[in-house]
Coordinates of C-alpha atoms in Angstrom, one line a residue:
M1 CA 94.4 132.4 69.6
R2 CA 96.5 130.5 72.3
T3 CA 98.1 127.4 71.0
I4 CA 97.9 125.5 74.3
T5 CA 96.4 122.1 74.8
S6 CA 93.8 121.1 77.4
D7 CA 96.4 118.6 78.6
Q8 CA 99.0 121.4 78.9
C9 CA 96.6 123.4 81.1
N10 CA 97.1 120.6 83.6
H11 CA 100.8 120.2 83.2
Q12 CA 101.4 120.3 86.9
D13 CA 99.9 116.9 87.1
D14 CA 102.7 115.1 85.2
P15 CA 106.4 115.7 85.4
D16 CA 106.8 114.8 81.8
A17 CA 104.1 117.3 80.5
A18 CA 105.3 120.3 78.5
R19 CA 104.8 123.8 79.7
P20 CA 102.2 125.8 77.8
S21 CA 103.4 127.6 74.6
L22 CA 101.5 130.8 74.1
R23 CA 101.2 133.2 71.3
G24 CA 98.8 136.0 70.5
T25 CA 96.3 137.6 72.9
P26 CA 93.9 135.7 75.1
G27 CA 90.2 135.1 73.7
P28 CA 87.0 135.1 75.7
P29 CA 86.6 132.2 78.2
G30 CA 85.7 128.9 76.6
T31 CA 87.2 129.7 73.1
L32 CA 90.7 128.5 73.5
T33 CA 91.6 125.9 70.9
A34 CA 94.0 123.1 71.4
V35 CA 96.4 122.2 68.5
P36 CA 95.6 118.9 66.9
Q37 CA 98.4 116.4 66.3
A38 CA 99.1 116.0 62.6
D39 CA 100.3 112.4 62.7
Q40 CA 96.9 110.8 63.7
S41 CA 93.3 111.5 63.1
Y42 CA 92.4 111.2 66.8
P43 CA 95.2 111.8 69.4
G44 CA 95.7 109.5 72.3
P45 CA 95.6 105.7 72.7
P46 CA 93.1 103.6 70.6
R47 CA 89.4 103.4 71.4
P48 CA 87.1 100.4 71.2
T49 CA 85.0 100.0 68.1
H50 CA 81.8 99.0 69.7
V51 CA 80.4 100.8 72.7
R52 CA 76.9 100.6 74.1
P53 CA 75.6 104.2 74.5
V54 CA 75.1 105.1 78.1
P55 CA 72.3 107.7 78.7
L56 CA 73.5 110.9 80.4
T57 CA 70.8 110.6 82.9
E58 CA 72.3 107.3 84.1
L59 CA 75.8 108.9 84.4
A60 CA 74.3 111.9 86.2
R61 CA 72.8 109.5 88.8
Q62 CA 76.2 107.8 89.3
L63 CA 77.8 111.2 89.8
G64 CA 75.0 112.5 92.1
A65 CA 74.8 115.4 89.7
E66 CA 71.8 117.2 88.3
A67 CA 70.3 115.2 85.5
P68 CA 70.2 116.9 82.1
G69 CA 67.0 116.9 80.1
G70 CA 66.7 115.0 76.8
D71 CA 67.8 111.6 75.8
A72 CA 71.4 112.1 75.0
A73 CA 73.9 109.2 75.5
A74 CA 77.6 109.0 75.7
T75 CA 80.0 106.5 73.9
G76 CA 83.2 107.8 75.1
I77 CA 85.0 110.2 77.5
T78 CA 88.2 112.3 77.3
H79 CA 89.9 115.0 79.2
D80 CA 91.8 116.2 76.1
S81 CA 89.8 118.6 73.9
R82 CA 91.9 117.5 70.8
A83 CA 90.9 113.9 71.3
V84 CA 87.1 114.5 71.5
R85 CA 85.1 112.2 69.2
P86 CA 81.4 112.4 68.4
G87 CA 79.5 111.1 71.4
D88 CA 82.1 111.9 74.0
I89 CA 81.8 113.5 77.4
Y90 CA 84.5 116.1 77.6
A91 CA 86.1 116.3 81.2
A92 CA 87.0 119.9 81.7
L93 CA 89.5 119.9 84.6
P94 CA 91.0 122.8 86.5
G95 CA 94.7 123.4 85.9
A96 CA 97.5 125.6 87.3
R97 CA 97.1 128.4 84.7
F98 CA 94.0 127.5 82.7
H99 CA 90.7 125.6 83.2
G100 CA 89.7 122.8 80.8
A101 CA 86.4 124.6 80.4
D102 CA 88.3 127.2 78.3
F103 CA 88.4 124.5 75.7
A104 CA 84.7 123.5 75.8
T105 CA 83.8 125.2 72.6
Q106 CA 86.4 123.2 70.7
A107 CA 85.1 120.0 72.4
A108 CA 81.5 120.9 71.4
S109 CA 82.6 121.5 67.8
L110 CA 84.2 118.1 67.6
G111 CA 81.0 116.3 68.7
A112 CA 81.0 116.2 72.5
V113 CA 77.5 115.5 73.9
A114 CA 78.2 116.8 77.5
V115 CA 80.9 118.4 79.7
L116 CA 82.0 117.1 83.1
T117 CA 83.4 119.9 85.2
D118 CA 83.5 121.6 88.6
P119 CA 81.6 124.7 89.7
A120 CA 84.3 127.0 88.5
G121 CA 84.0 125.7 85.0
T122 CA 80.2 125.3 84.9
E123 CA 79.4 128.7 83.4
R124 CA 81.9 128.4 80.6
A125 CA 80.9 124.9 79.8
A126 CA 77.2 125.8 79.8
A127 CA 77.9 128.6 77.3
T128 CA 78.4 125.9 74.6
G129 CA 74.8 124.7 75.0
L130 CA 75.9 121.3 76.0
P131 CA 74.6 119.6 79.1
V132 CA 76.9 120.0 82.0
L133 CA 77.6 117.5 84.7
T134 CA 78.9 119.5 87.6
V135 CA 80.7 117.8 90.6
P136 CA 83.1 119.2 93.2
D137 CA 86.1 117.0 92.0
P138 CA 85.7 116.0 88.4
R139 CA 89.1 114.3 88.3
G140 CA 88.2 112.2 91.3
R141 CA 85.1 110.9 89.5
M142 CA 86.5 110.7 86.0
G143 CA 87.9 107.1 86.2
A144 CA 84.8 105.5 87.6
L145 CA 82.7 107.3 85.0
A146 CA 85.1 106.1 82.2
A147 CA 84.8 102.6 83.4
T148 CA 81.0 102.9 83.2
V149 CA 81.0 104.4 79.7
Y150 CA 83.2 101.6 78.4
G151 CA 81.2 98.8 80.2
E152 CA 83.6 98.1 83.1
P153 CA 86.2 96.4 80.8
G154 CA 88.7 95.8 83.7
K155 CA 86.3 93.2 85.2
D156 CA 87.0 91.0 82.2
L157 CA 90.8 91.1 82.5
L158 CA 93.2 89.6 85.0
Q159 CA 95.0 92.8 86.1
I160 CA 98.5 92.8 87.7
G161 CA 99.8 96.2 88.8
I162 CA 103.3 96.9 89.7
T163 CA 104.6 99.9 91.8
G164 CA 107.9 100.9 93.3
T165 CA 110.7 103.3 92.5
S166 CA 112.9 100.9 90.4
G167 CA 112.1 97.9 88.3
K168 CA 108.5 98.6 87.4
T169 CA 109.1 98.3 83.7
T170 CA 111.3 95.2 83.9
T171 CA 108.9 93.4 86.2
A172 CA 106.0 94.3 84.0
Y173 CA 107.7 92.8 80.9
L174 CA 108.7 89.7 83.0
I175 CA 105.1 89.3 84.1
D176 CA 103.9 89.6 80.6
G177 CA 106.3 86.8 79.6
G178 CA 104.7 84.6 82.2
L179 CA 101.2 85.5 81.1
R180 CA 102.1 84.7 77.5
K181 CA 103.5 81.3 78.5
A182 CA 100.3 80.6 80.4
E183 CA 98.1 81.6 77.6
E184 CA 99.9 79.5 75.0
K185 CA 97.5 76.6 75.3
D186 CA 94.3 78.6 75.0
G187 CA 95.5 81.1 72.5
G188 CA 94.6 84.1 74.6
L189 CA 96.4 87.4 74.2
T190 CA 98.1 89.5 76.8
G191 CA 98.3 93.2 77.4
L192 CA 101.0 95.4 78.7
I193 CA 100.9 99.1 79.9
G194 CA 104.0 101.0 81.0
T195 CA 106.7 103.6 80.5
V196 CA 108.2 102.3 77.2
E197 CA 105.0 101.3 75.4
S198 CA 101.5 99.7 75.7
R199 CA 100.9 96.4 74.0
I200 CA 97.7 94.9 72.8
G201 CA 98.7 91.4 72.0
D202 CA 101.7 92.0 69.7
E203 CA 100.5 95.6 68.6
R204 CA 102.6 98.3 70.1
V205 CA 101.3 101.7 71.2
K206 CA 103.6 104.5 72.2
S207 CA 103.3 105.6 75.8
E208 CA 103.2 109.2 76.8
R209 CA 103.5 108.6 80.5
T210 CA 104.1 105.6 82.9
T211 CA 100.4 105.2 83.6
P212 CA 97.8 106.6 81.2
E213 CA 95.1 109.1 82.4
A214 CA 92.0 107.4 83.6
T215 CA 89.9 108.1 80.5
E216 CA 92.7 106.7 78.2
L217 CA 93.2 103.7 80.5
Q218 CA 89.6 102.6 80.5
A219 CA 89.4 103.0 76.7
L220 CA 92.6 100.9 76.4
F221 CA 91.2 98.2 78.6
A222 CA 88.0 98.2 76.4
V223 CA 90.2 97.8 73.3
M224 CA 92.1 94.9 74.9
R225 CA 88.9 93.1 75.8
E226 CA 87.5 93.8 72.4
R227 CA 90.5 92.2 70.7
G228 CA 90.7 89.1 72.9
V229 CA 93.1 90.1 75.6
T230 CA 92.4 88.3 78.9
S231 CA 95.2 89.5 81.2
V232 CA 97.3 92.7 81.5
A233 CA 100.5 93.7 83.3
M234 CA 100.7 97.4 84.2
E235 CA 103.1 99.8 85.8
V236 CA 101.4 102.0 88.5
S237 CA 103.2 105.2 89.3
S238 CA 102.8 107.3 92.4
H239 CA 101.5 110.1 90.2
A240 CA 98.8 107.7 88.8
L241 CA 97.7 106.8 92.4
V242 CA 97.6 110.4 93.7
L243 CA 96.0 111.9 90.5
G244 CA 93.4 109.2 90.1
R245 CA 94.6 107.7 86.9
V246 CA 93.8 104.2 88.1
D247 CA 90.4 105.2 89.5
G248 CA 87.9 102.6 88.3
C249 CA 90.6 99.8 88.5
V250 CA 90.7 97.0 91.1
F251 CA 93.9 95.0 90.5
D252 CA 93.8 91.3 91.1
I253 CA 97.4 91.4 92.2
A254 CA 99.4 94.4 93.3
V255 CA 103.2 94.3 93.3
F256 CA 105.6 96.3 95.4
N257 CA 109.2 96.2 94.4
N258 CA 111.1 98.9 96.5
L259 CA 111.1 102.5 97.4
S260 CA 114.0 105.0 97.3
P261 CA 114.2 108.8 97.0
E262 CA 112.6 109.9 93.7
H263 CA 109.9 112.3 92.5
L264 CA 110.6 114.6 95.6
D265 CA 109.7 117.5 93.3
F266 CA 106.1 116.0 93.4
H267 CA 106.1 114.4 96.9
P268 CA 107.2 116.6 99.8
D269 CA 109.0 113.8 101.5
M270 CA 109.5 110.1 101.5
E271 CA 106.6 109.5 103.9
D272 CA 104.2 111.1 101.4
Y273 CA 105.8 109.0 98.5
F274 CA 105.3 105.8 100.6
R275 CA 101.7 106.6 101.4
A276 CA 101.0 107.2 97.7
K277 CA 102.4 103.8 96.9
R278 CA 100.5 102.2 99.8
Q279 CA 97.2 103.3 98.2
L280 CA 97.6 100.4 95.7
F281 CA 97.4 98.0 98.7
T282 CA 94.0 99.1 99.8
T283 CA 90.7 97.2 99.2
A284 CA 89.6 99.9 96.9
R285 CA 92.6 99.3 94.6
S286 CA 93.4 95.6 94.8
R287 CA 92.5 92.2 96.0
A288 CA 95.9 90.7 97.0
G289 CA 99.5 91.9 97.2
V290 CA 103.1 90.7 96.5
V291 CA 105.7 92.6 98.5
N292 CA 109.5 92.7 98.6
F293 CA 110.5 91.4 102.1
D294 CA 114.1 92.7 101.6
D295 CA 113.0 96.4 101.1
E296 CA 112.7 98.6 104.2
Y297 CA 109.4 100.1 103.0
G298 CA 108.2 96.7 101.7
Y299 CA 108.7 95.3 105.1
R300 CA 106.6 98.1 106.6
L301 CA 104.0 97.6 103.9
I302 CA 103.5 94.0 105.0
S303 CA 101.8 95.1 108.2
E304 CA 100.1 98.1 106.7
S305 CA 98.5 96.5 103.7
E306 CA 94.7 96.2 103.7
V307 CA 94.8 93.2 101.4
P308 CA 96.4 89.8 101.9
V309 CA 100.1 89.9 101.2
T310 CA 102.5 87.3 99.8
T311 CA 106.2 88.1 100.4
F312 CA 109.3 87.4 98.5
S313 CA 113.1 87.7 99.2
A314 CA 115.8 87.6 96.6
E315 CA 118.3 87.6 99.4
G316 CA 116.8 84.3 100.6
H317 CA 115.4 85.4 103.9
P318 CA 113.7 82.4 105.6
D319 CA 110.8 84.4 106.9
A320 CA 109.6 85.3 103.4
D321 CA 106.9 83.3 101.7
W322 CA 109.0 82.9 98.6
R323 CA 112.8 83.1 98.4
A324 CA 115.6 82.9 95.9
E325 CA 118.2 80.2 96.6
D326 CA 121.3 78.9 94.8
V327 CA 121.6 82.3 92.9
E328 CA 124.3 82.2 90.2
L329 CA 124.9 85.7 88.7
G330 CA 126.1 85.9 85.1
P331 CA 127.1 88.5 82.6
L332 CA 123.8 88.2 80.6
G333 CA 121.5 87.1 83.3
S334 CA 121.2 84.9 86.5
V335 CA 119.8 81.6 87.4
F336 CA 118.3 80.7 90.8
T337 CA 115.8 78.4 92.6
A338 CA 112.5 79.9 93.6
V339 CA 111.3 78.1 96.8
G340 CA 107.7 78.6 98.0
P341 CA 105.8 78.3 101.2
K342 CA 104.3 74.9 100.4
G343 CA 107.6 73.3 99.5
E344 CA 107.5 74.5 95.8
S345 CA 110.8 74.5 94.2
V346 CA 111.4 75.6 90.6
R347 CA 114.5 76.5 88.7
A348 CA 114.2 80.0 87.4
A349 CA 116.2 82.5 85.5
A350 CA 116.4 86.3 85.3
P351 CA 117.0 87.1 81.7
L352 CA 118.9 90.4 82.7
P353 CA 122.0 90.7 84.7
G354 CA 122.4 92.0 88.2
P355 CA 121.1 90.9 91.7
F356 CA 118.2 93.5 91.4
N357 CA 117.0 91.6 88.4
V358 CA 116.9 88.4 90.5
A359 CA 114.4 90.4 92.7
N360 CA 112.4 91.6 89.7
A361 CA 112.2 88.0 88.2
L362 CA 111.2 86.5 91.6
A363 CA 108.6 89.3 92.0
A364 CA 107.2 88.4 88.6
I365 CA 107.1 84.7 89.4
V366 CA 105.4 85.2 92.7
A367 CA 102.8 87.6 91.2
L368 CA 102.0 85.0 88.5
V369 CA 101.7 82.2 91.0
S370 CA 99.4 84.4 93.2
A371 CA 97.3 84.9 90.1
G372 CA 96.8 81.1 89.8
I373 CA 99.5 80.2 87.3
D374 CA 101.6 77.1 87.8
P375 CA 105.0 78.0 89.3
Q376 CA 107.1 76.3 86.6
T377 CA 105.1 77.8 83.9
A378 CA 105.5 81.2 85.4
A379 CA 109.3 80.7 85.8
D380 CA 109.7 79.4 82.2
G381 CA 107.7 82.4 80.8
V382 CA 109.9 84.9 82.8
A383 CA 113.1 83.2 81.7
A384 CA 112.0 83.4 78.0
V385 CA 111.6 87.2 77.9
P386 CA 114.2 88.3 75.3
G387 CA 115.0 91.6 77.0
V388 CA 113.5 94.9 78.1
P389 CA 113.9 98.1 76.0
G390 CA 116.5 100.4 77.6
R391 CA 117.0 98.1 80.6
L392 CA 120.6 96.8 80.7
E393 CA 120.2 96.5 76.9
R394 CA 123.3 95.4 75.1
V395 CA 124.6 97.1 71.9
D396 CA 126.6 94.8 69.8
A397 CA 128.5 96.1 66.8
G398 CA 131.2 93.5 66.7
Q399 CA 133.3 95.2 69.4
D400 CA 135.5 93.3 71.8
Y401 CA 134.1 95.1 74.9
L402 CA 130.6 95.2 76.4
A403 CA 128.3 98.2 75.6
V404 CA 125.1 98.6 77.5
V405 CA 122.3 101.2 77.7
D406 CA 120.1 101.5 80.9
Y407 CA 117.4 103.9 82.0
A408 CA 118.8 104.3 85.5
H409 CA 118.3 108.0 86.4
K410 CA 118.3 108.0 90.2
P411 CA 121.2 107.4 92.7
D412 CA 120.1 104.0 94.0
A413 CA 119.5 102.7 90.4
V414 CA 122.8 104.1 89.2
E415 CA 124.6 102.4 92.0
S416 CA 122.8 99.1 91.5
V417 CA 123.5 99.1 87.8
L418 CA 127.2 100.0 88.2
Y419 CA 127.7 97.2 90.9
A420 CA 126.0 94.7 88.6
I421 CA 128.2 95.7 85.7
R422 CA 131.3 95.6 87.7
K423 CA 130.6 91.9 88.7
V424 CA 130.7 90.9 85.0
T425 CA 133.5 93.3 83.7
E426 CA 137.0 92.0 83.6
G427 CA 138.5 95.4 82.7
S428 CA 137.4 99.0 83.3
V429 CA 134.0 100.6 83.4
H430 CA 133.4 103.8 81.3
A431 CA 130.1 105.3 82.3
V432 CA 128.1 108.2 80.9
L433 CA 125.3 109.9 82.9
G434 CA 123.4 113.1 82.9
C435 CA 120.5 114.5 85.1
G436 CA 117.2 115.8 83.8
G437 CA 116.3 119.4 84.1
D438 CA 113.1 120.7 85.7
R439 CA 113.1 117.6 88.0
D440 CA 114.2 116.9 91.6
P441 CA 117.5 118.7 91.8
H442 CA 118.5 117.1 95.2
K443 CA 119.7 113.8 93.5
R444 CA 122.2 115.4 91.1
T445 CA 125.0 115.5 93.7
A446 CA 124.4 111.9 94.7
M447 CA 124.4 110.8 91.1
G448 CA 127.6 112.6 90.2
S449 CA 129.2 111.0 93.3
A450 CA 128.0 107.5 92.5
L451 CA 129.3 107.7 89.0
A452 CA 132.7 109.0 90.1
R453 CA 133.1 106.5 92.8
L454 CA 132.0 103.3 90.9
S455 CA 133.3 104.0 87.4
D456 CA 136.9 104.0 86.0
T457 CA 135.8 106.8 83.7
A458 CA 132.8 108.9 84.7
V459 CA 131.6 111.0 81.8
L460 CA 129.2 113.7 83.1
T461 CA 126.9 115.0 80.3
S462 CA 123.4 116.3 79.5
D463 CA 120.2 114.2 79.9
N464 CA 117.1 116.3 79.1
P465 CA 118.0 119.7 80.4
R466 CA 114.6 121.1 79.4
S467 CA 114.4 124.7 80.5
E468 CA 117.4 124.6 82.7
D469 CA 121.0 125.6 81.8
P470 CA 122.9 122.3 81.0
L471 CA 126.1 123.7 82.5
A472 CA 124.3 124.5 85.9
I473 CA 123.1 120.9 86.1
L474 CA 126.6 119.6 85.3
A475 CA 128.2 121.9 87.9
T476 CA 126.0 120.3 90.6
M477 CA 126.9 116.8 89.4
L478 CA 130.6 117.7 89.2
A479 CA 130.4 118.9 92.9
G480 CA 129.1 115.6 93.8
A481 CA 131.9 113.9 92.0
A482 CA 134.4 116.2 93.8
E483 CA 133.1 115.0 97.2
V484 CA 134.6 111.6 96.4
P485 CA 138.1 111.4 97.8
A486 CA 140.6 111.4 94.8
Y487 CA 141.9 107.9 95.7
E488 CA 138.4 106.5 95.5
R489 CA 137.2 108.0 92.2
G490 CA 137.8 107.3 88.6
T491 CA 138.8 109.8 85.9
V492 CA 136.0 112.4 85.6
L493 CA 135.2 114.1 82.3
V494 CA 132.6 116.7 81.6
E495 CA 131.1 116.9 78.1
E496 CA 127.8 118.8 77.6
D497 CA 127.1 117.3 74.3
R498 CA 125.7 113.8 74.9
A499 CA 126.8 112.3 71.6
A500 CA 130.3 113.5 72.2
A501 CA 130.2 112.2 75.7
I502 CA 129.2 108.7 74.5
A503 CA 132.0 108.9 71.9
A504 CA 134.5 109.8 74.7
A505 CA 133.6 106.8 76.7
V506 CA 133.8 104.5 73.7
A507 CA 137.3 106.0 72.8
R508 CA 138.6 104.8 76.1
A509 CA 137.2 101.2 75.9
E510 CA 139.7 98.3 75.5
P511 CA 139.0 94.5 75.2
G512 CA 137.3 93.3 78.3
D513 CA 135.9 96.7 79.3
T514 CA 132.3 97.9 79.6
V515 CA 130.9 101.2 78.2
L516 CA 127.7 102.0 80.1
V517 CA 125.3 104.7 79.0
L518 CA 122.8 105.7 81.7
G519 CA 119.7 107.8 82.2
K520 CA 117.6 107.7 79.0
G521 CA 117.3 104.1 78.2
H522 CA 114.4 103.6 75.7
E523 CA 113.8 107.3 75.1
Q524 CA 114.0 108.6 71.5
G525 CA 114.4 112.3 72.0
Q526 CA 116.4 114.9 74.0
D527 CA 114.5 117.9 75.4
I528 CA 116.8 121.0 75.2
A529 CA 115.2 124.4 75.9
G530 CA 111.7 123.2 75.0
V531 CA 112.8 121.6 71.7
V532 CA 112.7 117.8 71.6
R533 CA 115.4 116.6 69.2
P534 CA 115.7 113.0 67.9
F535 CA 118.2 111.2 70.1
D536 CA 118.5 107.4 70.7
D537 CA 121.3 106.3 73.1
K538 CA 121.4 102.9 71.5
R539 CA 121.9 104.3 68.0
V540 CA 124.4 106.9 69.1
L541 CA 126.3 104.3 71.1
R542 CA 126.4 101.9 68.0
D543 CA 127.4 104.7 65.7
A544 CA 130.3 105.6 68.0
I545 CA 131.5 102.0 68.2
E546 CA 131.4 101.7 64.5
H547 CA 133.3 105.0 63.9
K548 CA 136.0 103.8 66.4
R549 CA 136.4 100.4 64.7
L550 CA 136.6 102.1 61.2
G551 CA 139.3 104.4 62.5
D552 CA 137.5 107.7 62.1
G553 CA 139.3 109.1 65.2
P554 CA 138.8 108.6 68.9
H555 CA 136.6 111.7 69.4
S556 CA 134.8 111.9 66.1
T557 CA 131.0 111.3 66.2
P558 CA 128.2 111.7 63.7
D559 CA 126.0 114.8 64.0
H560 CA 122.7 113.6 65.5
R561 CA 121.2 117.2 65.5
T562 CA 118.3 117.9 63.3
D563 CA 116.9 121.2 62.2
A564 CA 114.1 122.4 64.4

C-alpha cells in the first residue's frame, strides 16, 4: 500500500508541499489510501457545525454536469481524502504523479456522497459506486461549488485581501488591529487568514500555507460566520490566484503592497508573476483596490486595475490619494501623519521599525478607510497591534544589545530589513541567513551578497535545505558574498548548523550591537533531507543569549536536535 496523501499527489501546486513518500507495491487504481493524521480526528481547518444539505442535483446544475439519480445531498466538500466526513463531496483532482481518483475508495469508506473529478478520473471514481460529477476542470469549479455547499459564507463577511511580495503578513495583522478597534463598540469578532496562522476571534488555527485551498477556505469562512465574525483580513498569494484557491471569493477591498523577484520557480518570469497578482484587481475577484503608488508594479497596476483604486505613498508623493508626512523612524516603530484626499489628517504609528513598515501601516489604514472605517479609528487600531510573529520580532533575555528575528527570505526583503536595523543600531550588526532548498535558486547569490555588504558580521547558514545538499546552497551564497569588494563587505562566516550559526553571531555581540536572525521567522521546524525537526529561531536565539550571559563559552549552544 502506498503511504501517499491525496494532497501530496498534487504537490506541484504548492511550494511547501512535501514530495510523496512511497513504500510497497502499487495497488489497483482507486485503492490508494492516504495516511490519517494522528493528532486530530479530522485533518484540516475547522468545519461549520450547521450546514444545510444541498441536493447533488442542484450542484450538478451549477456545474453543468450530468445530474445523478436519487436524492443524495452534500454537507461538505474536500480535496483531501483523509479529511472526508460523512456527507462530503470528494474533489479528486489530477496531480503530477497521481490522480486524486486513486483515493476515491478511501473517500467512499469515510462517508463521501459523491466525487467531483475530470474525465480522466471518472472511471476510477465510478468504480466506488458513488455518484460522479464530471467536469473538464474540477479545480477551477471547486471554489464556487464549496461556496454553494457552505451557503455563500463570504457574502456575510467584510473581506480584505492583501497581495504582494513582501509585507502581506504584517499588513494583514495591522488591518486586523484596525478591524478589532472598529468592532469594539458592537462586540463583533474579526478573522485573520495568513502564513503564520488563521484566527477566528481569539482562537488560533495553524496555517499550512499562505492561502488555504478553496474547499478549506470556504469552510473557514462558514465557521467564522457561525461564530460571529463579521470581517476578515486575508493574505492572498500568487499561488492562490493561479490555482483557484480564492475562487468563490469577491473581496470588498484588495490591497497591493509591492512586487519583487520571488517564486520564480513557479512563475516563468516577473511579467507572469505580476499578471497573477493583477487577477485580484479584476471585477471577478474584488470590488475596490488599494495600491502602493511608490512601487513600480503598483504604479502600473493603477491603470490596469478593473476596479476603482485608492493609492497610497509612504514616500509622501503628492499625486497619491493618501500619503505619509512628518515620518519619524524609531528603534521600535515609527510615527507619521496620514494625509487623505479630502483633507483628512490623522496621527498614525507603525508598531514595527523600518520605512517599509510605514508603508505597511499606511496600506492598512487606507484599506480600512476604504472599507468605511473612520480614519482615526483605523490609525489607532493599527498602532495598537502588539507585534507580528516572526516579523522584526525582538528577543529580550536581559542582554545589552538588540536581538531580532525576521522572516525576510528574499533579496529585497533582506536588504530592507538590514537598512532598517542599521538606522537604529549604534554599534555593529551581526546577521544570520540561509536559503531554502528546492526553491528558486537564482536569489541565493543576491542574498549572500546583500548580507555580506550590509552586515558587519554575515553568518551564512542553513535554512530549510529540504532535499538539497546544504553545502551546495551555502557555496552559492558564499559566491555572492565574494562578489562584494573586500573593502565593502563585513566579516563572512560559514556555519552549516543553524543553531551554531546563531550562537556565533551572539558571541560577537557587544553593547549597542544588533543580532539579526533572518529567513525563518515564525516557523517552528527545519526541513533537512525530508525530515522536519523542531527548530524555533526565537527560542534558539534566546538560549544562545542566555548561555553567553552565563559564561558557558562563546560558541557553546544547546543541542536542538531531536530523534527522528
